[in-house]
Every structure is written in C-alpha cells, then in structure tokens.
Coordinates of C-alpha atoms in Angstrom, one line a residue:
Chain A
M1 CA -21.2 18.9 45.9
S2 CA -21.1 16.4 42.6
T3 CA -17.4 17.4 40.9
D4 CA -18.0 14.9 37.6
I5 CA -15.9 15.4 34.8
D6 CA -17.7 16.3 31.6
K7 CA -16.1 16.1 28.4
K8 CA -17.0 19.7 27.5
P9 CA -15.3 22.2 29.8
A10 CA -18.4 23.6 31.9
E11 CA -18.1 27.3 32.9
D12 CA -19.5 26.8 35.8
T13 CA -17.0 23.7 37.1
P14 CA -15.8 24.4 40.3
P15 CA -11.9 24.2 40.7
P16 CA -11.2 20.9 42.4
P17 CA -10.7 21.2 46.1
G18 CA -7.1 22.3 47.1
G19 CA -6.4 22.3 43.4
P20 CA -5.5 25.4 41.4
E21 CA -8.3 28.2 40.2
A22 CA -9.5 27.1 36.6
I23 CA -9.1 29.8 34.4
K24 CA -12.2 32.0 33.7
A25 CA -11.9 33.8 30.2
I26 CA -14.2 35.1 27.8
P27 CA -14.1 32.4 24.8
V28 CA -12.9 34.0 21.2
R29 CA -16.5 34.8 19.3
H30 CA -16.1 32.5 15.6
I31 CA -18.3 35.2 13.6
G32 CA -17.0 33.1 10.2
R33 CA -18.7 30.0 11.6
Y34 CA -22.1 31.7 11.7
I35 CA -21.7 33.0 8.4
T36 CA -20.6 29.8 6.6
A37 CA -23.4 28.5 8.6
V38 CA -26.1 30.7 7.5
V39 CA -24.9 30.2 3.6
A40 CA -24.8 26.6 3.7
I41 CA -28.3 26.1 5.0
A42 CA -29.7 28.9 2.5
L43 CA -27.9 26.8 -0.7
F44 CA -29.3 23.3 0.9
A45 CA -33.1 25.2 1.2
A46 CA -32.6 26.6 -2.3
I47 CA -31.9 23.0 -3.4
V48 CA -34.7 21.7 -1.7
Y49 CA -37.3 24.3 -2.8
A50 CA -36.3 23.7 -6.0
F51 CA -36.9 19.8 -5.8
S52 CA -40.5 21.0 -4.3
Q53 CA -41.2 23.0 -7.5
G54 CA -40.6 20.2 -10.1
K55 CA -43.1 17.9 -11.3
I56 CA -41.9 14.8 -9.2
N57 CA -44.9 12.6 -8.1
W58 CA -43.4 11.7 -5.0
D59 CA -46.3 9.2 -4.1
A60 CA -45.2 6.9 -6.3
I61 CA -42.0 6.2 -4.4
P62 CA -43.5 4.5 -1.8
E63 CA -45.8 3.2 -3.8
Y64 CA -43.0 1.3 -5.8
F65 CA -40.6 1.0 -3.1
F66 CA -41.2 -2.4 -2.2
E67 CA -42.4 -3.6 -5.7
D68 CA -41.5 -7.2 -6.7
R69 CA -39.5 -6.3 -9.3
I70 CA -37.5 -3.9 -7.7
L71 CA -37.0 -6.1 -4.7
E72 CA -35.9 -8.8 -7.3
G73 CA -33.5 -6.2 -8.6
V74 CA -32.4 -5.7 -5.1
G75 CA -31.7 -9.3 -4.9
Q76 CA -30.1 -9.8 -8.2
T77 CA -27.7 -6.9 -7.5
L78 CA -26.7 -8.4 -4.1
L79 CA -26.3 -12.0 -5.7
L80 CA -24.0 -10.3 -8.6
T81 CA -21.9 -8.4 -5.8
A82 CA -21.2 -11.1 -3.9
V83 CA -20.1 -13.8 -6.3
S84 CA -18.1 -11.1 -8.2
M85 CA -16.4 -10.2 -4.8
A86 CA -15.6 -13.9 -4.3
I87 CA -14.0 -14.1 -7.8
G88 CA -12.4 -10.8 -7.0
I89 CA -11.1 -12.0 -3.7
V90 CA -9.6 -15.7 -4.6
G91 CA -8.3 -14.3 -7.7
G92 CA -6.9 -11.5 -6.0
I93 CA -5.3 -13.7 -3.3
L94 CA -3.9 -15.8 -6.1
L95 CA -2.5 -13.0 -8.4
A96 CA -0.7 -11.2 -5.4
V97 CA 0.9 -14.8 -4.5
M98 CA 2.1 -15.1 -7.9
R99 CA 3.2 -11.5 -8.1
L100 CA 5.5 -12.4 -5.1
S101 CA 6.4 -15.3 -6.1
K102 CA 10.3 -15.8 -7.0
N103 CA 9.1 -17.6 -10.2
P104 CA 10.0 -14.9 -12.7
V105 CA 7.0 -16.5 -15.4
T106 CA 4.2 -16.3 -12.7
S107 CA 5.1 -12.9 -11.5
S108 CA 5.0 -11.5 -15.0
I109 CA 1.9 -13.0 -15.9
A110 CA 0.3 -12.0 -13.1
W111 CA 1.6 -8.5 -13.6
F112 CA 0.3 -8.6 -16.9
Y113 CA -3.1 -9.5 -15.7
I114 CA -3.1 -6.5 -13.4
W115 CA -1.5 -4.2 -16.1
F116 CA -4.6 -5.1 -18.5
F117 CA -7.6 -5.4 -16.3
R118 CA -6.9 -2.0 -14.5
G119 CA -5.9 -0.3 -17.6
T120 CA -9.0 -0.8 -19.5
P121 CA -12.5 0.7 -18.0
V122 CA -15.0 -2.1 -16.5
L123 CA -17.5 -0.8 -18.8
V124 CA -15.3 -1.6 -22.1
Q125 CA -14.5 -5.3 -20.6
L126 CA -18.4 -5.7 -20.0
I127 CA -19.1 -5.0 -23.6
I128 CA -16.3 -7.0 -25.1
W129 CA -17.3 -10.0 -22.7
F130 CA -21.0 -9.8 -24.0
N131 CA -19.8 -9.4 -27.5
L132 CA -17.3 -12.1 -27.9
G133 CA -20.0 -14.4 -29.6
L134 CA -19.1 -12.4 -32.5
V135 CA -16.1 -14.3 -32.8
F136 CA -16.6 -17.4 -31.1
E137 CA -19.5 -19.7 -32.3
F138 CA -19.1 -22.5 -30.1
I139 CA -17.3 -23.1 -26.4
N140 CA -15.4 -26.3 -27.0
M141 CA -13.4 -27.3 -23.8
G142 CA -12.9 -31.0 -25.3
P143 CA -14.6 -33.9 -23.2
V144 CA -15.5 -31.6 -20.3
Y145 CA -18.1 -28.8 -21.9
K146 CA -19.5 -28.3 -25.2
D147 CA -21.9 -25.4 -26.4
E148 CA -23.2 -22.8 -28.8
W149 CA -21.5 -19.5 -27.4
A150 CA -24.8 -17.8 -27.2
D151 CA -26.2 -20.5 -24.7
F152 CA -23.1 -20.3 -22.9
M153 CA -22.4 -16.9 -22.4
T154 CA -25.6 -15.7 -20.4
P155 CA -26.1 -12.3 -19.3
F156 CA -25.4 -13.5 -15.6
L157 CA -22.4 -15.4 -16.8
T158 CA -20.8 -12.2 -19.0
A159 CA -21.6 -9.8 -15.7
L160 CA -19.9 -12.1 -13.4
L161 CA -16.6 -12.4 -15.8
G162 CA -16.5 -8.8 -16.4
L163 CA -17.0 -7.5 -12.6
G164 CA -14.8 -10.4 -11.0
L165 CA -12.0 -10.4 -13.3
N166 CA -11.6 -6.7 -13.2
E167 CA -12.0 -7.0 -9.4
A168 CA -9.4 -9.5 -9.1
A169 CA -6.9 -7.4 -10.4
Y170 CA -7.6 -4.3 -8.0
M171 CA -7.9 -7.0 -5.0
A172 CA -4.4 -7.9 -6.0
E173 CA -2.9 -4.9 -5.5
I174 CA -4.8 -4.2 -1.9
C175 CA -3.7 -8.3 -1.2
R176 CA 0.2 -7.6 -2.2
A177 CA 0.4 -4.1 -0.3
G178 CA -1.3 -6.6 2.6
L179 CA 1.0 -9.2 2.3
L180 CA 4.1 -6.6 2.2
A181 CA 3.0 -4.8 5.1
V182 CA 3.7 -7.8 7.6
D183 CA 7.3 -7.1 9.2
E184 CA 10.0 -9.5 7.8
G185 CA 11.2 -10.4 11.4
Q186 CA 7.5 -12.2 11.7
T187 CA 8.7 -14.2 9.0
E188 CA 12.0 -14.9 10.5
A189 CA 10.6 -15.6 13.9
A190 CA 8.2 -18.2 12.4
H191 CA 11.1 -19.7 10.4
A192 CA 13.4 -19.8 13.6
L193 CA 10.9 -21.8 15.3
G194 CA 11.1 -24.0 12.3
M195 CA 7.6 -23.6 10.9
S196 CA 7.4 -24.2 7.1
H197 CA 7.0 -21.6 4.3
S198 CA 3.1 -22.4 4.0
K199 CA 2.2 -22.6 8.0
T200 CA 4.0 -19.0 8.2
L201 CA 1.9 -17.6 5.1
R202 CA -1.2 -19.0 6.6
R203 CA -0.9 -18.6 10.6
I204 CA 1.6 -15.6 11.0
V205 CA 1.6 -13.6 7.8
I206 CA -1.9 -13.5 6.1
P207 CA -3.7 -12.9 9.8
Q208 CA -1.7 -9.7 9.9
A209 CA -1.8 -8.9 6.6
M210 CA -5.7 -8.6 7.0
R211 CA -5.7 -5.8 8.9
V212 CA -4.2 -4.0 6.0
I213 CA -6.5 -5.7 3.6
V214 CA -10.0 -5.3 5.3
P215 CA -10.5 -1.7 5.2
P216 CA -9.9 -1.1 1.4
T217 CA -11.7 -4.5 0.7
G218 CA -14.9 -3.2 2.3
N219 CA -14.2 -0.2 0.3
E220 CA -14.1 -2.5 -2.7
V221 CA -17.6 -4.3 -1.6
I222 CA -19.1 -0.9 -1.7
N223 CA -17.6 0.0 -5.2
M224 CA -18.8 -3.1 -6.5
L225 CA -22.4 -2.7 -5.1
K226 CA -22.8 0.5 -7.3
T227 CA -20.3 -0.8 -10.1
T228 CA -22.9 -3.7 -10.8
S229 CA -25.3 -1.1 -12.2
L230 CA -23.1 -1.2 -15.4
V231 CA -24.7 -4.7 -16.0
S232 CA -27.3 -3.1 -17.3
T233 CA -25.8 -2.5 -20.4
V234 CA -25.5 -6.2 -21.2
Q235 CA -28.8 -7.3 -20.8
F236 CA -28.3 -8.2 -16.8
Y237 CA -31.5 -7.1 -14.9
E238 CA -30.6 -5.9 -11.5
L239 CA -31.8 -3.1 -9.7
L240 CA -31.1 -0.2 -11.9
R241 CA -32.5 -2.2 -14.6
N242 CA -35.6 -3.1 -13.6
A243 CA -36.0 0.4 -11.9
Q244 CA -35.6 1.7 -15.6
D245 CA -38.2 -0.5 -17.1
I246 CA -40.9 0.4 -14.3
G247 CA -40.1 4.0 -14.8
Q248 CA -40.7 3.4 -18.2
T249 CA -44.1 1.6 -18.6
S250 CA -45.5 3.4 -15.4
G251 CA -44.6 6.8 -16.3
A252 CA -42.5 7.8 -13.4
P253 CA -38.9 7.6 -14.6
V254 CA -37.1 10.1 -12.7
E255 CA -39.0 8.7 -9.6
M256 CA -37.9 5.3 -10.0
L257 CA -34.1 6.2 -10.3
F258 CA -34.7 8.1 -7.0
V259 CA -36.2 4.4 -5.6
A260 CA -33.0 2.9 -7.1
A261 CA -30.4 5.5 -5.5
S262 CA -32.6 4.9 -2.2
W263 CA -32.2 1.5 -2.2
Y264 CA -28.3 1.7 -3.1
L265 CA -28.0 4.1 -0.4
I266 CA -29.4 1.7 2.0
L267 CA -27.4 -1.2 1.0
T268 CA -24.0 0.9 1.1
S269 CA -25.0 1.9 4.7
V270 CA -25.4 -1.6 5.8
L271 CA -22.0 -3.0 4.2
S272 CA -20.3 0.2 5.9
V273 CA -21.6 -1.2 9.2
G274 CA -20.5 -4.6 8.6
Q275 CA -17.3 -3.7 7.6
Y276 CA -16.8 -1.6 11.0
Y277 CA -17.2 -4.8 13.1
L278 CA -14.9 -6.7 10.5
E279 CA -12.0 -4.2 11.3
R280 CA -12.7 -4.4 15.0
Y281 CA -12.3 -8.1 14.6
Y282 CA -8.8 -8.1 12.9
A283 CA -7.6 -5.2 14.9
R284 CA -7.2 -7.3 17.9
G285 CA -3.9 -7.3 19.4
S286 CA -2.6 -4.3 17.4
S287 CA -4.1 -2.0 19.7
R288 CA -4.1 -2.0 23.7
S289 CA -8.2 -1.5 23.6
L290 CA -10.5 -2.3 20.9
P291 CA -12.8 0.7 19.4
P292 CA -16.1 0.6 20.9
T293 CA -18.8 -1.0 18.9
V294 CA -21.8 1.2 17.5
F295 CA -24.2 0.1 20.7
Q296 CA -20.9 0.7 23.1
K297 CA -20.7 4.4 21.3
I298 CA -24.6 5.0 21.8
K299 CA -24.6 3.9 25.1
A300 CA -21.6 5.8 26.0
N301 CA -23.4 9.3 24.8
V302 CA -26.6 8.6 26.6
L303 CA -24.8 7.5 29.7
S304 CA -22.8 10.9 29.4
L305 CA -25.8 12.7 28.9
S306 CA -27.6 11.2 31.7
N307 CA -24.6 10.5 34.3
R308 CA -24.9 13.8 36.0
P309 CA -27.2 12.6 38.9
A310 CA -25.5 9.1 38.7
G311 CA -21.9 10.7 38.6
G312 CA -21.3 9.7 42.3
A313 CA -21.8 6.4 41.7
A314 CA -19.3 5.7 39.3
Chain B
M1 CA 32.5 -34.6 22.9
T2 CA 31.7 -32.6 20.1
A3 CA 31.0 -29.2 19.8
M4 CA 27.9 -27.8 19.5
V5 CA 28.9 -25.1 17.1
K6 CA 31.7 -25.3 14.7
A7 CA 32.6 -22.8 12.2
E8 CA 35.5 -23.1 9.6
G9 CA 36.7 -20.1 7.4
V10 CA 32.9 -19.2 7.4
H11 CA 32.6 -16.1 4.8
K12 CA 29.4 -14.3 4.1
S13 CA 28.5 -11.3 1.9
Y14 CA 25.8 -9.5 0.5
G15 CA 26.7 -8.2 -3.3
A16 CA 29.9 -6.4 -3.0
A17 CA 29.6 -6.2 0.8
H18 CA 31.6 -8.2 2.7
I19 CA 30.6 -9.3 5.9
L20 CA 32.2 -12.4 7.6
K21 CA 35.6 -12.7 6.6
G22 CA 36.7 -16.3 7.6
I23 CA 35.0 -17.1 11.0
D24 CA 36.7 -19.7 12.9
L25 CA 35.2 -20.9 16.2
E26 CA 33.8 -23.4 18.4
V27 CA 30.8 -23.6 21.2
A28 CA 31.0 -26.6 23.3
E29 CA 27.7 -28.2 24.8
G30 CA 26.4 -26.3 27.8
E31 CA 28.6 -23.0 27.4
V32 CA 27.5 -19.7 27.5
F33 CA 29.0 -18.0 24.3
C34 CA 29.3 -14.5 24.1
L35 CA 29.8 -12.5 20.6
I36 CA 30.8 -8.7 21.2
G37 CA 31.6 -6.2 18.7
P38 CA 31.0 -2.9 17.2
S39 CA 27.9 -2.6 15.3
G40 CA 28.9 -3.9 11.5
S41 CA 31.5 -6.3 12.5
G42 CA 29.0 -9.3 11.6
K43 CA 28.2 -10.8 14.9
S44 CA 24.6 -10.8 14.2
T45 CA 25.0 -12.0 10.7
F46 CA 27.1 -14.6 12.1
L47 CA 24.3 -15.4 14.2
R48 CA 22.0 -15.8 11.7
C49 CA 24.0 -18.2 9.9
I50 CA 23.9 -20.6 12.6
N51 CA 20.4 -21.3 12.1
H52 CA 20.6 -20.8 8.4
L53 CA 18.4 -17.7 8.0
E54 CA 21.6 -16.5 6.2
K55 CA 23.3 -18.8 3.8
I56 CA 27.0 -18.5 4.0
N57 CA 29.4 -18.1 1.0
A58 CA 31.9 -20.1 2.0
G59 CA 33.4 -22.3 4.5
R60 CA 31.7 -24.9 6.7
L61 CA 29.5 -24.2 9.6
Y62 CA 28.4 -27.5 11.8
V63 CA 25.5 -27.6 14.3
D64 CA 25.7 -30.4 16.5
G65 CA 28.0 -32.0 14.5
E66 CA 25.9 -31.8 11.4
L67 CA 26.5 -29.4 8.5
V68 CA 24.1 -26.2 8.6
G69 CA 21.8 -26.0 5.2
Y70 CA 23.7 -28.6 3.1
R71 CA 24.1 -32.4 3.1
Q72 CA 27.5 -33.7 2.0
K73 CA 27.7 -36.8 -0.2
G74 CA 31.3 -37.6 -1.1
D75 CA 32.9 -34.3 -2.0
K76 CA 29.4 -32.8 -3.4
L77 CA 27.1 -30.6 -1.5
Y78 CA 23.4 -30.7 -1.9
E79 CA 21.3 -28.1 -0.6
L80 CA 18.9 -28.7 1.7
K81 CA 15.3 -28.4 1.3
D82 CA 13.1 -26.0 3.0
S83 CA 11.1 -28.7 5.0
E84 CA 14.9 -30.1 6.0
V85 CA 16.2 -26.9 7.2
A86 CA 13.2 -25.9 9.3
L87 CA 13.4 -29.9 10.6
K88 CA 16.9 -28.5 11.9
R89 CA 15.5 -24.9 13.0
R90 CA 13.2 -27.0 15.6
D91 CA 16.5 -27.7 17.8
I92 CA 17.6 -24.2 17.8
G93 CA 15.6 -21.5 19.4
M94 CA 16.4 -17.8 18.4
V95 CA 15.8 -14.6 20.4
F96 CA 15.7 -11.3 18.4
Q97 CA 16.7 -7.8 19.6
R98 CA 12.9 -6.7 18.5
F99 CA 11.2 -9.6 20.1
N100 CA 9.1 -10.3 17.0
L101 CA 6.2 -11.5 18.9
F102 CA 3.4 -12.3 16.9
P103 CA 1.1 -9.5 17.7
H104 CA -2.4 -11.3 16.9
M105 CA -1.7 -13.9 19.5
T106 CA -1.9 -13.6 23.5
A107 CA 1.6 -14.4 25.2
V108 CA 0.5 -17.9 26.0
E109 CA -0.8 -18.3 22.1
N110 CA 2.7 -17.0 21.1
V111 CA 4.2 -19.7 23.1
M112 CA 1.9 -22.2 21.9
E113 CA 2.0 -21.5 18.3
A114 CA 5.2 -24.1 17.5
P115 CA 4.5 -26.7 19.5
V116 CA 1.0 -27.4 18.1
Q117 CA 1.8 -26.1 14.5
V118 CA 5.5 -28.0 14.0
K119 CA 5.4 -30.7 16.6
G120 CA 1.4 -31.4 16.3
E121 CA 1.2 -31.2 20.1
S122 CA -2.4 -31.4 21.5
R123 CA -3.6 -27.5 21.8
A124 CA -4.3 -28.5 25.8
V125 CA -0.9 -30.1 26.7
A126 CA 0.8 -27.2 24.7
R127 CA -1.1 -24.6 26.8
E128 CA -0.1 -26.1 30.1
R129 CA 3.5 -26.2 28.9
A130 CA 3.2 -22.6 27.8
K131 CA 1.9 -21.5 31.3
K132 CA 5.0 -23.4 33.0
L133 CA 7.3 -21.6 30.9
L134 CA 5.7 -18.5 31.2
D135 CA 6.1 -19.0 34.9
R136 CA 9.3 -19.8 34.4
V137 CA 10.3 -16.4 33.1
G138 CA 7.9 -14.5 35.9
L139 CA 5.3 -13.8 33.4
G140 CA 2.4 -16.4 34.8
D141 CA 0.1 -13.7 35.1
K142 CA 0.1 -12.3 31.6
A143 CA -0.8 -15.4 30.0
G144 CA -3.7 -13.8 28.3
N145 CA -2.2 -10.3 27.4
Y146 CA -1.5 -9.2 23.9
P147 CA 2.1 -8.2 23.2
S148 CA 1.0 -4.7 22.7
Q149 CA -0.1 -4.6 26.3
L150 CA 2.9 -5.8 27.7
S151 CA 6.4 -3.9 28.2
G152 CA 9.7 -4.4 26.1
G153 CA 11.0 -6.7 28.8
Q154 CA 7.8 -8.7 29.1
Q155 CA 7.8 -9.1 25.5
Q156 CA 11.3 -10.5 25.3
R157 CA 10.8 -13.1 28.0
V158 CA 7.7 -14.2 26.3
A159 CA 9.9 -14.5 23.3
I160 CA 12.4 -16.4 25.2
A161 CA 9.8 -18.6 26.6
R162 CA 8.5 -18.9 23.2
A163 CA 11.8 -20.1 21.9
L164 CA 12.3 -22.7 24.8
A165 CA 8.6 -24.2 23.9
M166 CA 10.2 -26.1 21.0
E167 CA 13.0 -27.4 23.7
P168 CA 15.9 -26.5 22.0
K169 CA 19.4 -27.8 22.3
L170 CA 20.9 -24.6 21.2
M171 CA 19.7 -20.9 22.1
L172 CA 20.7 -18.2 20.0
F173 CA 20.4 -14.6 21.4
D174 CA 20.7 -11.4 19.1
E175 CA 20.8 -8.4 21.3
P176 CA 18.4 -9.4 23.1
T177 CA 18.3 -6.3 25.4
S178 CA 19.5 -3.6 23.1
A179 CA 15.6 -2.6 22.5
L180 CA 15.0 -2.2 25.9
D181 CA 14.7 0.9 28.7
P182 CA 17.8 0.6 30.9
E183 CA 15.4 -0.2 33.8
L184 CA 14.3 -3.8 32.2
V185 CA 17.3 -4.9 31.0
G186 CA 17.7 -6.7 34.4
D187 CA 15.0 -9.0 34.1
V188 CA 15.6 -10.4 31.0
L189 CA 19.0 -11.0 31.7
D190 CA 18.1 -13.0 34.6
V191 CA 16.0 -15.1 32.9
M192 CA 19.4 -15.8 30.7
R193 CA 21.3 -16.3 33.9
D194 CA 18.6 -18.9 35.0
L195 CA 18.5 -20.4 31.4
A196 CA 22.6 -20.6 31.6
E197 CA 22.7 -22.4 35.0
S198 CA 20.1 -24.8 33.9
G199 CA 22.9 -26.3 31.2
M200 CA 21.6 -24.5 27.9
T201 CA 24.2 -24.0 25.3
M202 CA 23.8 -20.4 24.6
V203 CA 25.4 -18.0 21.7
V204 CA 24.5 -14.5 22.7
V205 CA 25.5 -11.2 21.0
T206 CA 25.5 -8.5 23.3
H207 CA 26.6 -5.2 24.5
E208 CA 26.1 -6.4 28.3
M209 CA 29.4 -6.5 29.4
G210 CA 28.6 -7.4 32.9
F211 CA 26.3 -10.2 31.7
A212 CA 29.3 -11.7 29.6
R213 CA 31.6 -11.6 32.5
E214 CA 29.2 -12.7 34.9
V215 CA 27.6 -15.4 33.0
G216 CA 29.7 -16.0 30.0
D217 CA 32.3 -19.3 29.7
S218 CA 33.7 -18.1 26.2
L219 CA 33.8 -14.5 24.7
V220 CA 34.8 -13.5 21.3
F221 CA 35.7 -10.1 20.0
M222 CA 34.7 -9.5 16.3
D223 CA 35.2 -6.2 14.2
G224 CA 35.6 -6.1 10.5
G225 CA 33.8 -9.4 9.7
V226 CA 37.1 -11.6 11.5
V227 CA 37.3 -12.8 15.3
V228 CA 40.0 -10.2 16.9
E229 CA 40.5 -12.0 20.2
S230 CA 39.1 -14.6 21.8
G231 CA 39.2 -16.1 25.5
H232 CA 37.7 -16.4 28.9
P233 CA 35.5 -13.1 29.3
R234 CA 37.3 -12.2 32.7
E235 CA 40.3 -12.3 30.7
V236 CA 39.5 -10.6 27.4
L237 CA 37.5 -7.7 29.3
T238 CA 40.0 -7.0 31.9
N239 CA 43.5 -7.6 30.0
P240 CA 42.6 -7.4 26.5
Q241 CA 45.7 -8.1 24.4
H242 CA 44.6 -6.4 20.8
D243 CA 44.5 -2.7 20.6
R244 CA 41.2 -2.7 18.6
T245 CA 39.7 -4.8 21.5
K246 CA 41.5 -2.3 24.1
A247 CA 40.0 0.8 22.1
F248 CA 36.2 -1.1 21.8
L249 CA 36.3 -2.0 25.6
S250 CA 37.6 1.6 26.5
K251 CA 34.5 2.7 25.0
V252 CA 32.0 0.5 26.1
L253 CA 33.0 -0.3 29.6

C-alpha cells in the first residue's frame, strides 16, 4: 500500500502506521463561492456576447497580424523602448549618485531634475520637445555640431528625449531606494577591509542594491513599452500609429486596434517572463533556495500529477 | 617596543552627545586587550575610532606608532585622503557584532574579496589561501555556502577568516559573540583563543567574562565614556577596586 504524500489532503489517506488517526470531518460548504462564480461567469458571457453582436470583421485580425507595417511598428516600438530605457537607466544611476552625494550643488540639481520631470506629464514633455523648433531655429554646439533645428530634432530623437529623460527621473528614485536599502554594515565591513569608496560601491553595494532595483525596473520596462504608444502624437511611426494608419485605409479601424493591443500583450508577457529570471538571478544568496524556474514549476506540477504509481521510487 | 595602539585623551561626540571623554590607554604588541562595560559606555565607539570608521574630536590615537586619520607636519594636522585611510585599514582586521558578511558571495568569495580587490592578488592564489583560512576556523567544508545558509556562529567564523585574509597586524572584535545563540558562542571563542595563541594583537569588546579572564592579557572597564579601572583581567574581575566596577561585575558574573 503506497502512502505517498499529496499536497491536497485526500479523504481516503490512510493514517500512517502506528501514528495518530487522521481527522475525518465533513468540510464546510462555501455556498457564497458558487454564487459569485456563477455571477462572474454570467457577466463574462454577456461581454463576449456583446462583442459577438458588434460589426467586427474578425477575419481582418489574422490577415493583418503579420502585415509588414505592423511588424515594422513592433520593431520601432521595441527599439524605442530599449533605447529610452537605456537612457533612463544610465541617467537614473547618475542622478541617484548625484542625489546621494555630499556635494550640495549636485544633489540640488538632481533634486530639481527629478522634481521637474516627475511633476509634468510625459505627453506634455513630448509635445514640448516636438515644438521646441518654434523657439530654436538652429542648434549650434560650437565646432562639434551645427544644423537647422528641424533637421536635428527628428521624430525619433524627439521620442527618445521625451521618454528617456522622463524615465531617468523615475529610475533615479528606484536606484536611490536600492542603494539606501543596503545595510550600512556592508559599507563598513568593506571599508574596514581597506576597500575604496568606488570599489565598495561597485563590488558590495550595487550588486545588493540590484535585488531591490530589478523588480521595479522590470515594471518600468513594461510601462515604457506601453508608453511608447504616446509618441504617435509626435509623428513617430511605431506600432499604434501604423495600426491606426492601416485601419483608416483598410476600413477596419477597431480591428487594427485589436491587432495592436494583441501585440502589446504578447510583448509585455514576454518581458514579464524575462523579468522573473532576472529577479531570480539577483536573489542568489538572499534566500536559502532559489525560487523554481518556470520549467521547474511545470515539471514539478506534472510530476505531482503522475507520481502516484511512481511514488514509492522517490 | 612601541605600543600597537596608543590613545591619548581621545574624545568623541555625536552632536551634543559626548561619548568618549578622554580615553588614555596602551595596547602592547601581541597582547589580548579586553574592553568591558555597560552598553553606551563608549567601548564600541572607541574600537571604531581605531580604524577610523569614526573620527575623533580631540586627543591623539596611534596605531603602530602612526597617527590614525591624520598626518602631522610641524604643529599642523592634515586630514588623510580616503585612499590613505584605506591603505592603513588593510593592516587592521575588524569583526563586527552582526558579522556583516557579503550576502551575495559564498564563504570563500567573502574571504577572497579583499585580497583580490585591494591587494591585487590573483584569484587562484587568493582562493587557495581563503580555503586554508576557512579550514583554520573549522569551516573547510562550507566554502561554497552563502552566508544565509550558515548559522550565526559559522558566519562569524567566516568573518574572522575574512579579516585574517588581509594578514593584519591588529584585530578588532566588536562584541563578536553578542548576536549568537549561547550554544554557538564556544566555537567562535575557540577560534579567537587559537588566534591569541598565535600571537595576534587583539582588541576585544566583549561581555564574555570567562574569555576575558582566560585569554585576556589586559582588561579595561569603561563607563560613561571614561576608563574606570584597568589591569590584569584576573585581578580586575576577581578583585575590582572601584564601586562602579563592582556593581557592573556583580550583575554580569
């Protein structure tokens, strides 16, 4: 007779030999749960029904899903997300170190930057960058670079500056919180060993701060991916803008929005998985055992379903 | 012979709080020097002044004949640069009450870190030495474990090995057993006893009177930021002269 231990208490589990007799009781009936389940299903069905009655050309969605302009839009969206985040992270680290520095001038400047860029909507910032051509005719950086403003400030650069500089302000606060979260004893221990400030920061403080910094940064990446849709207002052709254009010419505007939404969902889902693995990497040493990877979880679930006959082997 | 540590009228205050009110003492080379006293008496603060984790406000503090944190030219004092302070700290090992191991590194990486990063030792050489040091503190088989996988006593022994890896001429212990389960205190004290026998100069802030009596060469009782009584541990602990010392010892012994 196998006595394998299951996660769910099975009613017919025999008491372990020689052990106390297992309690056999009639479980409480949760009637409320059945009622809420039925209500929720009914509401969901009503929404599905409503959409099935709308004049939606469902066939247009698969037809345009991999259309060239859509794929190009996805590419532009990803490129913009990556470069804006890179600007945001580098700028954020710089601003965080400036804010924590003992120099009152640099810390005030960093404070002011964060105050300004967090205090104004990113859409407003984008439009301001877009319209700076009204006040600047030329850009003149001495012998380095000189051009007409309109040629210099392309839609891509506008989008990049608008999103990246805004993101730097948010990343600065995330990085600062991460650096402050590392116990002061760590810095003291490193200093007591004769390590310099910069080595202490690089080898001891930042790797530990990463554990605090990575999860919110992952959220920021996902947010950034979605926020890039705002730059369609400054003439940059990314996923949403291309989908809208196709929608207008093909006569299926709502369908194309569904296509765009699906792509955003796919991309954010992929990013979420990446974030999970990154967090797992930086969690090493902080807990006794690492959380399982997705594959390990699936494997464990499959095994727990199938291990009834094989239970004795384990 | 010059004293390893020499304090002359050392004062330290944090804002309005006057923690050290003129400490004078000498620690000879090879000596185990114990600092005891109630919490808030300034003994930990004094210890942290020795490797310049705290700046002193008045007086002079010397380690191995050299001024701590300053350079004297004529009658003027110049503050040392951070890099110069770091250079001096290489020779002074420190063990903390709360271990302060680097949690993102394994035991052996903790011990290797300073020799590799500070002295520029090659990783292979440093790893070999680190393993020997872990053996010496009885943790040769725990080299690959992260601190979170070790007990408090084991962590503290890794911390001692980490300090020894820099081959210091002076070791500072800041209540090394206060955060440990009573059961685990013995292992750490054994390691410290071995270290004392090897001739290491040690300044130990402790509440372990047994250790102080057995291993200590000198003992100082501090209270309220001043040295109340000092002498050989056995004499001070068994026959305290001062009322304040008597009152303290009657509570802890």
